[in-house]
Short mmCIF file of C-alpha atoms and ligand atoms in Angstrom, two decimals:
data_model
loop_
_atom_site.label_atom_id
_atom_site.label_comp_id
_atom_site.label_asym_id
_atom_site.label_seq_id
_atom_site.Cartn_x
_atom_site.Cartn_y
_atom_site.Cartn_z
CA UNK A 1 -6.53 19.92 -28.25
CA UNK A 2 -8.51 23.15 -28.42
CA UNK A 3 -10.00 24.21 -25.06
CA UNK A 4 -13.63 25.36 -24.93
CA UNK A 5 -14.02 29.10 -24.98
CA UNK A 6 -15.51 29.56 -21.50
CA UNK A 7 -15.15 32.36 -18.97
CA UNK A 8 -13.29 29.96 -16.63
CA UNK A 9 -12.65 32.51 -13.88
CA UNK A 10 -16.34 33.23 -13.41
CA UNK A 11 -17.82 29.75 -13.44
CA UNK A 12 -20.13 28.89 -10.56
CA UNK A 13 -20.80 25.42 -9.18
CA UNK A 14 -23.33 24.37 -11.80
CA UNK A 15 -24.04 21.76 -14.45
CA UNK A 16 -23.14 22.22 -18.08
CA UNK A 17 -23.69 19.47 -20.67
CA UNK A 18 -20.42 18.32 -22.25
CA UNK A 19 -20.13 16.05 -25.30
CA UNK A 20 -19.29 12.75 -23.66
CA UNK A 21 -20.28 10.55 -20.73
CA UNK A 22 -19.46 6.97 -19.69
CA UNK A 23 -22.16 4.28 -19.38
CA UNK A 24 -22.08 0.65 -18.29
CA UNK A 25 -25.11 -1.59 -17.70
CA UNK A 26 -25.54 -4.49 -15.29
CA UNK A 27 -27.86 -7.28 -16.42
CA UNK A 28 -28.14 -11.04 -15.79
CA UNK A 29 -25.56 -10.81 -13.02
CA UNK A 30 -22.79 -9.01 -14.91
CA UNK A 31 -21.49 -5.65 -16.07
CA UNK A 32 -21.14 -5.05 -19.83
CA UNK A 33 -17.94 -3.57 -21.32
CA UNK A 34 -19.05 0.05 -20.88
CA UNK A 35 -18.61 2.82 -23.44
CA UNK A 36 -18.31 6.55 -23.96
CA UNK A 37 -21.61 7.84 -25.37
CA UNK A 38 -23.02 11.21 -26.43
CA UNK A 39 -26.65 11.09 -25.23
CA UNK A 40 -27.06 13.02 -21.98
CA UNK A 41 -30.65 11.82 -21.41
CA UNK A 42 -31.72 8.62 -19.67
CA UNK A 43 -35.00 6.86 -20.49
CA UNK A 44 -36.31 4.51 -17.81
CA UNK A 45 -39.51 2.71 -16.92
CA UNK A 46 -41.85 4.59 -14.56
CA UNK A 47 -41.47 1.86 -11.96
CA UNK A 48 -37.63 1.81 -11.98
CA UNK A 49 -36.09 1.18 -8.53
CA UNK A 50 -34.38 4.57 -8.62
CA UNK A 51 -37.74 6.37 -8.77
CA UNK A 52 -39.67 4.22 -6.31
CA UNK A 53 -37.14 3.56 -3.55
CA UNK A 54 -34.34 6.01 -4.42
CA UNK A 55 -31.94 3.13 -5.05
CA UNK A 56 -29.18 5.38 -6.28
CA UNK A 57 -25.67 6.31 -5.14
CA UNK A 58 -23.03 8.73 -6.35
CA UNK A 59 -19.49 9.98 -5.96
CA UNK A 60 -17.71 13.24 -6.66
CA UNK A 61 -14.12 14.02 -7.59
CA UNK A 62 -12.26 16.55 -9.71
CA UNK A 63 -9.74 16.71 -12.53
CA UNK A 64 -7.12 19.46 -12.56
CA UNK A 65 -4.67 20.86 -15.08
CA UNK A 66 -1.22 21.02 -13.47
CA UNK A 67 1.40 23.71 -13.96
CA UNK A 68 3.13 21.63 -16.67
CA UNK A 69 -0.10 20.98 -18.57
CA UNK A 70 -0.92 17.46 -17.43
CA UNK A 71 -4.47 16.49 -16.54
CA UNK A 72 -4.66 14.70 -13.18
CA UNK A 73 -7.22 13.68 -10.58
CA UNK A 74 -6.89 13.31 -6.83
CA UNK A 75 -6.98 9.92 -5.06
CA UNK A 76 -9.64 8.31 -7.33
CA UNK A 77 -8.96 4.96 -5.64
CA UNK A 78 -10.65 6.31 -2.51
CA UNK A 79 -13.76 7.32 -4.49
CA UNK A 80 -13.83 3.83 -6.07
CA UNK A 81 -13.60 2.29 -2.61
CA UNK A 82 -16.30 4.52 -1.11
CA UNK A 83 -18.60 3.78 -4.06
CA UNK A 84 -18.07 0.08 -3.35
CA UNK A 85 -19.06 0.70 0.30
CA UNK A 86 -22.13 2.62 -0.85
CA UNK A 87 -23.10 -0.20 -3.26
CA UNK A 88 -22.86 -2.83 -0.56
CA UNK A 89 -24.90 -0.80 1.92
CA UNK A 90 -27.68 -0.22 -0.61
CA UNK A 91 -27.70 -3.75 -2.12
CA UNK A 92 -26.25 -2.92 -5.51
CA UNK A 93 -23.63 -4.86 -7.45
CA UNK A 94 -20.16 -3.35 -7.06
CA UNK A 95 -18.69 -1.63 -10.10
CA UNK A 96 -15.12 -2.99 -9.85
CA UNK A 97 -12.67 -0.48 -8.40
CA UNK A 98 -10.11 -0.77 -11.22
CA UNK A 99 -12.90 -0.29 -13.78
CA UNK A 100 -14.11 2.78 -11.86
CA UNK A 101 -10.67 4.39 -12.29
CA UNK A 102 -10.49 3.35 -15.95
CA UNK A 103 -13.95 4.86 -16.59
CA UNK A 104 -12.90 8.14 -14.92
CA UNK A 105 -9.83 8.25 -17.19
CA UNK A 106 -11.90 7.54 -20.31
CA UNK A 107 -14.52 10.20 -19.64
CA UNK A 108 -11.97 12.88 -18.69
CA UNK A 109 -9.86 12.15 -21.79
CA UNK A 110 -12.96 12.33 -24.01
CA UNK A 111 -13.86 15.71 -22.47
CA UNK A 112 -10.30 17.11 -22.27
CA UNK A 113 -11.43 20.34 -23.95
CA UNK A 114 -13.60 21.01 -20.86
CA UNK A 115 -10.84 20.66 -18.27
CA UNK A 116 -10.19 24.21 -17.04
CA UNK A 117 -6.65 25.55 -17.62
CA UNK A 118 -4.07 25.79 -14.82
CA UNK A 119 -4.48 28.91 -12.73
CA UNK A 120 -8.04 29.62 -13.92
CA UNK A 121 -9.57 28.91 -10.51
CA UNK A 122 -11.92 26.36 -12.10
CA UNK A 123 -11.75 22.54 -12.15
CA UNK A 124 -13.57 19.68 -13.87
CA UNK A 125 -16.09 18.07 -11.53
CA UNK A 126 -16.55 14.34 -12.17
CA UNK A 127 -19.81 12.72 -11.07
CA UNK A 128 -19.96 8.89 -11.07
CA UNK A 129 -23.37 7.47 -10.11
CA UNK A 130 -25.36 4.28 -10.25
CA UNK A 131 -29.07 3.48 -10.14
CA UNK A 132 -31.49 0.58 -10.13
CA UNK A 133 -33.10 0.60 -13.58
CA UNK A 134 -35.64 -2.24 -13.80
CA UNK A 135 -39.18 -2.05 -12.41
CA UNK A 136 -39.56 -2.85 -8.71
CA UNK A 137 -42.78 -2.52 -6.77
CA UNK A 138 -42.27 -4.61 -3.62
CA UNK A 139 -39.53 -3.17 -1.37
CA UNK A 140 -36.50 -5.01 -2.71
CA UNK A 141 -33.35 -4.24 -4.68
CA UNK A 142 -33.38 -3.99 -8.49
CA UNK A 143 -31.82 -6.67 -10.69
CA UNK A 144 -30.56 -4.31 -13.38
CA UNK A 145 -28.35 -1.27 -12.87
CA UNK A 146 -26.70 1.51 -14.79
CA UNK A 147 -23.34 3.03 -13.83
CA UNK A 148 -22.63 6.41 -15.42
CA UNK A 149 -20.11 9.24 -15.18
CA UNK A 150 -20.60 12.76 -16.47
CA UNK A 151 -18.26 15.71 -16.07
CA UNK A 152 -18.89 19.44 -15.84
CA UNK A 153 -16.51 22.39 -15.38
CA UNK A 154 -17.07 24.19 -12.06
CA UNK A 155 -15.95 27.20 -10.05
CA UNK A 156 -16.31 27.71 -6.27
CA UNK A 157 -19.08 25.82 -4.43
CA UNK A 158 -19.92 28.80 -2.24
CA UNK A 159 -20.60 32.15 -3.90
CA UNK A 160 -18.34 35.02 -2.89
CA UNK A 161 -15.01 33.21 -3.08
CA UNK A 162 -13.03 33.08 0.16
CA UNK A 163 -15.44 35.24 2.17
CA UNK A 164 -16.22 33.35 5.41
CA UNK A 165 -19.60 31.65 5.60
CA UNK A 166 -22.30 32.05 8.20
CA UNK A 167 -23.95 28.78 9.09
CA UNK A 168 -26.62 27.82 11.59
CA UNK A 169 -27.20 24.91 13.93
CA UNK A 170 -29.87 22.81 12.26
CA UNK A 171 -32.95 21.54 14.07
CA UNK A 172 -33.34 18.94 11.34
CA UNK A 173 -31.61 15.58 11.17
CA UNK A 174 -30.39 14.92 7.69
CA UNK A 175 -29.88 11.18 7.68
CA UNK A 176 -32.46 8.73 6.48
CA UNK A 177 -33.87 6.76 9.42
CA UNK A 178 -31.76 3.67 8.82
CA UNK A 179 -28.27 4.92 9.57
CA UNK A 180 -27.01 5.57 6.06
CA UNK A 181 -24.43 8.17 7.07
CA UNK A 182 -21.38 6.58 5.44
CA UNK A 183 -22.54 6.47 1.87
CA UNK A 184 -23.23 8.99 -0.85
CA UNK A 185 -26.78 7.85 -1.60
CA UNK A 186 -29.76 9.70 -3.03
CA UNK A 187 -32.01 9.33 -0.02
CA UNK A 188 -29.60 10.99 2.46
CA UNK A 189 -29.30 14.01 0.22
CA UNK A 190 -33.01 14.22 -0.54
CA UNK A 191 -33.56 14.44 3.22
CA UNK A 192 -31.11 17.36 3.44
CA UNK A 193 -32.89 19.43 0.76
CA UNK A 194 -35.49 20.96 3.06
CA UNK A 195 -32.95 22.01 5.75
CA UNK A 196 -30.70 23.61 3.09
CA UNK A 197 -33.53 25.52 1.42
CA UNK A 198 -34.79 26.64 4.83
CA UNK A 199 -31.28 27.79 5.85
CA UNK A 200 -30.82 29.80 2.63
CA UNK A 201 -34.25 31.38 3.08
CA UNK A 202 -33.14 32.60 6.51
CA UNK A 203 -29.82 33.95 5.23
CA UNK A 204 -27.42 31.16 6.20
CA UNK A 205 -24.97 29.46 3.85
CA UNK A 206 -25.23 25.98 5.37
CA UNK A 207 -26.45 23.85 8.28
CA UNK A 208 -24.34 22.41 11.07
CA UNK A 209 -25.84 19.02 11.91
CA UNK A 210 -25.42 17.66 15.44
CA UNK A 211 -25.53 13.98 16.38
CA UNK A 212 -29.23 13.06 16.37
CA UNK A 213 -29.09 10.95 19.58
CA UNK A 214 -27.79 13.53 22.05
CA UNK A 215 -27.53 16.73 19.97
CA UNK A 216 -24.32 17.53 21.81
CA UNK A 217 -21.62 16.57 19.27
CA UNK A 218 -20.72 18.29 16.01
CA UNK A 219 -21.22 16.18 12.89
CA UNK A 220 -20.93 17.90 9.49
CA UNK A 221 -22.82 20.06 6.99
CA UNK A 222 -24.94 18.94 4.04
CA UNK A 223 -21.97 18.38 1.76
CA UNK A 224 -18.74 18.95 3.69
CA UNK A 225 -16.91 17.88 6.86
CA UNK A 226 -15.73 20.32 9.55
CA UNK A 227 -12.16 21.20 10.44
CA UNK A 228 -11.21 23.37 13.43
CA UNK A 229 -7.98 24.99 14.55
CA UNK A 230 -7.52 25.44 18.30
CA UNK A 231 -6.05 28.62 19.76
CA UNK A 232 -2.77 26.79 20.29
CA UNK A 233 -2.65 25.64 16.67
CA UNK A 234 -3.94 22.04 16.80
CA UNK A 235 -6.00 20.57 13.96
CA UNK A 236 -9.28 19.06 15.21
CA UNK A 237 -11.89 17.24 13.13
CA UNK A 238 -15.01 15.41 14.32
CA UNK A 239 -15.17 11.62 14.46
CA UNK A 240 -18.59 9.98 14.14
CA UNK A 241 -20.15 6.95 12.49
CA UNK A 242 -22.73 9.11 10.77
CA UNK A 243 -20.34 11.53 9.03
CA UNK A 244 -19.49 10.99 5.37
CA UNK A 245 -15.80 9.93 5.34
CA UNK A 246 -14.52 12.88 3.30
CA UNK A 247 -11.46 12.18 1.17
CA UNK A 248 -10.53 15.85 1.46
CA UNK A 249 -10.69 15.67 5.27
CA UNK A 250 -8.65 12.46 5.38
CA UNK A 251 -6.07 14.12 3.11
CA UNK A 252 -6.00 17.30 5.22
CA UNK A 253 -5.23 15.23 8.33
CA UNK A 254 -2.07 14.06 6.55
CA UNK A 255 -1.25 17.54 5.21
CA UNK A 256 -1.68 19.06 8.69
CA UNK A 257 0.60 16.54 10.35
CA UNK A 258 3.21 15.74 7.70
CA UNK A 259 3.46 19.02 5.79
CA UNK A 260 2.61 21.62 8.43
CA UNK A 261 3.75 19.81 11.58
CA UNK A 262 0.44 20.33 13.39
CA UNK A 263 -0.96 18.02 16.06
CA UNK A 264 -4.00 16.28 14.58
CA UNK A 265 -6.96 15.23 16.73
CA UNK A 266 -9.66 13.09 15.09
CA UNK A 267 -12.19 12.75 17.88
CA UNK A 268 -15.68 13.56 19.06
CA UNK A 269 -16.13 17.33 19.17
CA UNK A 270 -18.57 18.69 21.73
CA UNK A 271 -20.78 21.50 20.53
CA UNK A 272 -19.86 23.36 23.73
CA UNK A 273 -16.19 23.36 22.64
CA UNK A 274 -16.83 25.58 19.63
CA UNK A 275 -16.15 28.77 21.60
CA UNK A 276 -12.58 27.58 22.17
CA UNK A 277 -11.59 27.27 18.52
CA UNK A 278 -9.70 29.96 16.63
CA UNK A 279 -10.62 28.88 13.09
CA UNK A 280 -13.34 26.81 11.45
CA UNK A 281 -13.68 25.53 7.91
CA UNK A 282 -15.74 23.22 5.71
CA UNK A 283 -13.86 20.73 3.58
CA UNK A 284 -14.84 18.52 0.66
CA UNK A 285 -14.18 18.03 -3.03
CA UNK A 286 -16.70 20.74 -3.90
CA UNK A 287 -16.06 23.07 -0.94
CA UNK A 288 -12.23 22.53 -1.08
CA UNK A 289 -11.75 24.44 2.19
CA UNK A 290 -14.31 27.15 2.76
CA UNK A 291 -13.78 29.25 5.90
CA UNK A 292 -16.62 29.64 8.41
CA UNK A 293 -16.73 32.98 10.25
CA UNK A 294 -19.87 32.58 12.30
CA UNK A 295 -22.19 29.87 13.60
CA UNK A 296 -25.68 30.86 14.74
CA UNK A 297 -27.09 28.69 17.51
CA UNK A 298 -30.70 29.84 17.68
CA UNK A 299 -29.71 33.49 18.07
CA UNK A 300 -26.46 32.99 20.00
CA UNK A 301 -23.58 33.79 17.68
CA UNK A 302 -20.30 31.94 17.86
CA UNK A 303 -17.66 33.96 16.01
CA UNK A 304 -14.24 32.63 15.14
CA UNK A 305 -11.62 35.26 16.11
CA UNK A 306 -9.42 34.79 13.03
CA UNK A 307 -11.62 34.19 10.06
CA UNK A 308 -14.44 36.74 10.22
CA UNK A 309 -13.12 38.78 7.30
CA UNK A 310 -10.99 36.27 5.44
CA UNK A 311 -9.62 32.77 5.73
CA UNK A 312 -7.71 32.29 9.01
CA UNK A 313 -3.91 31.85 8.79
CA UNK A 314 -3.72 28.11 9.50
CA UNK A 315 -6.72 27.34 7.28
CA UNK A 316 -4.98 29.33 4.52
CA UNK A 317 -1.80 27.24 4.88
CA UNK A 318 -3.85 24.03 4.70
CA UNK A 319 -5.67 25.35 1.63
CA UNK A 320 -2.48 26.40 -0.14
CA UNK A 321 -0.75 23.10 0.57
CA UNK A 322 -3.68 20.89 -0.43
CA UNK A 323 -4.42 22.77 -3.65
CA UNK A 324 -0.65 23.01 -4.33
CA UNK A 325 -0.49 19.20 -4.22
CA UNK A 326 -3.60 18.82 -6.38
CA UNK A 327 -2.28 21.25 -9.01
CA UNK A 328 1.19 19.69 -9.06
CA UNK A 329 3.04 22.64 -7.51
CA UNK A 330 3.91 20.71 -4.35
CA UNK A 331 5.01 17.07 -4.33
CA UNK A 332 2.20 14.99 -2.78
CA UNK A 333 2.43 11.68 -0.94
CA UNK A 334 2.82 8.59 -3.14
CA UNK A 335 -0.33 7.80 -5.14
CA UNK A 336 -2.30 10.95 -4.34
CA UNK A 337 -2.03 12.58 -7.75
CA UNK A 338 -3.28 10.29 -10.51
CA UNK A 339 -2.15 11.24 -14.00
CA UNK A 340 -4.82 10.93 -16.69
CA UNK A 341 -3.05 12.52 -19.69
C1 PLP B 401 -19.04 14.62 -0.55
C2 PLP B 401 -19.33 14.96 0.86
C3 PLP B 401 -18.30 15.36 1.74
C4 PLP B 401 -16.89 15.59 1.24
O1 PLP B 401 -16.24 14.42 0.86
P1 PLP B 401 -15.02 14.48 -0.18
O2 PLP B 401 -14.65 13.05 -0.37
O3 PLP B 401 -13.95 15.26 0.50
O4 PLP B 401 -15.51 15.14 -1.40
C5 PLP B 401 -18.62 15.56 3.07
N1 PLP B 401 -19.88 15.42 3.54
C6 PLP B 401 -20.90 15.06 2.73
C7 PLP B 401 -22.26 14.90 3.31
C8 PLP B 401 -20.65 14.83 1.36
O5 PLP B 401 -21.66 14.52 0.54
#
């Protein structure tokens, strides 16, 4: 298979149309067989549920080329499960978990020429999503749905590679007003667009959201969970019902404990504790682990002692171990690396 002739090392985190995508339709109470198709456009009625009430959900995962040339993805069963949770919360039919994994395999195989080579620094981003497609005017769920997956090769999520980010404490709450924090659904993200644009305008890379009830606990950013390293080397990550349960974060908790021998604390993190941490990072499929150097709290700067110039030492070990597992250089726990071809 001939790879596409792309400048892999300099890809940003953007969308590029590839040849193939997966589509399955839900009608009269059941999913059809699904197929790989070539048309990247979707034509829908003006009154489709996705347009009127944002009845749409999504997932994100990546495919990697390993050192020995295999194409793999990372824990797709957890994406299938989270998409099921999202479907149930937003009153959509579940796309069966085993079919989700099969569809990911089909679309990656069809687009194998777009999977970046080992060592290029790029990966293939996989975007499963589902939307209500029939017309709905009263506030109620659709009866027809479309499940789709497209793929696109991507580089780093944050520009500037491993240079630590500066983020700010957001005055905005990002969640929709009905407690939809656990799902990857269109409405949550639409509500985070204004805070992110506003942050960028003011020179920050991201927003740190606090819990909306008391504004005293750390939640997450617009698209990534937080990890912290204490001065005595413990791994701390916030626990909250309104944080997206990141697969990367859940994996890093295992890597920290089992591979690096760190003490792992998954608990509420007070905003006032931030001064005590030595390192801070953002983690997610897109962000991988991106170091945070500075947090601006309305003019008061919180700087992390190791990590202002480059990734802190413990964060670096976590990064190397996680990406080593994903790229097949380090043996991962059973079932983490899913071979596609
Ligand atoms: C996707 C996402 C994450 C990261 O989750 P992963 O499963 O690690 O990719 C974290 N927070 C938000 C809000 C997200 O959308």
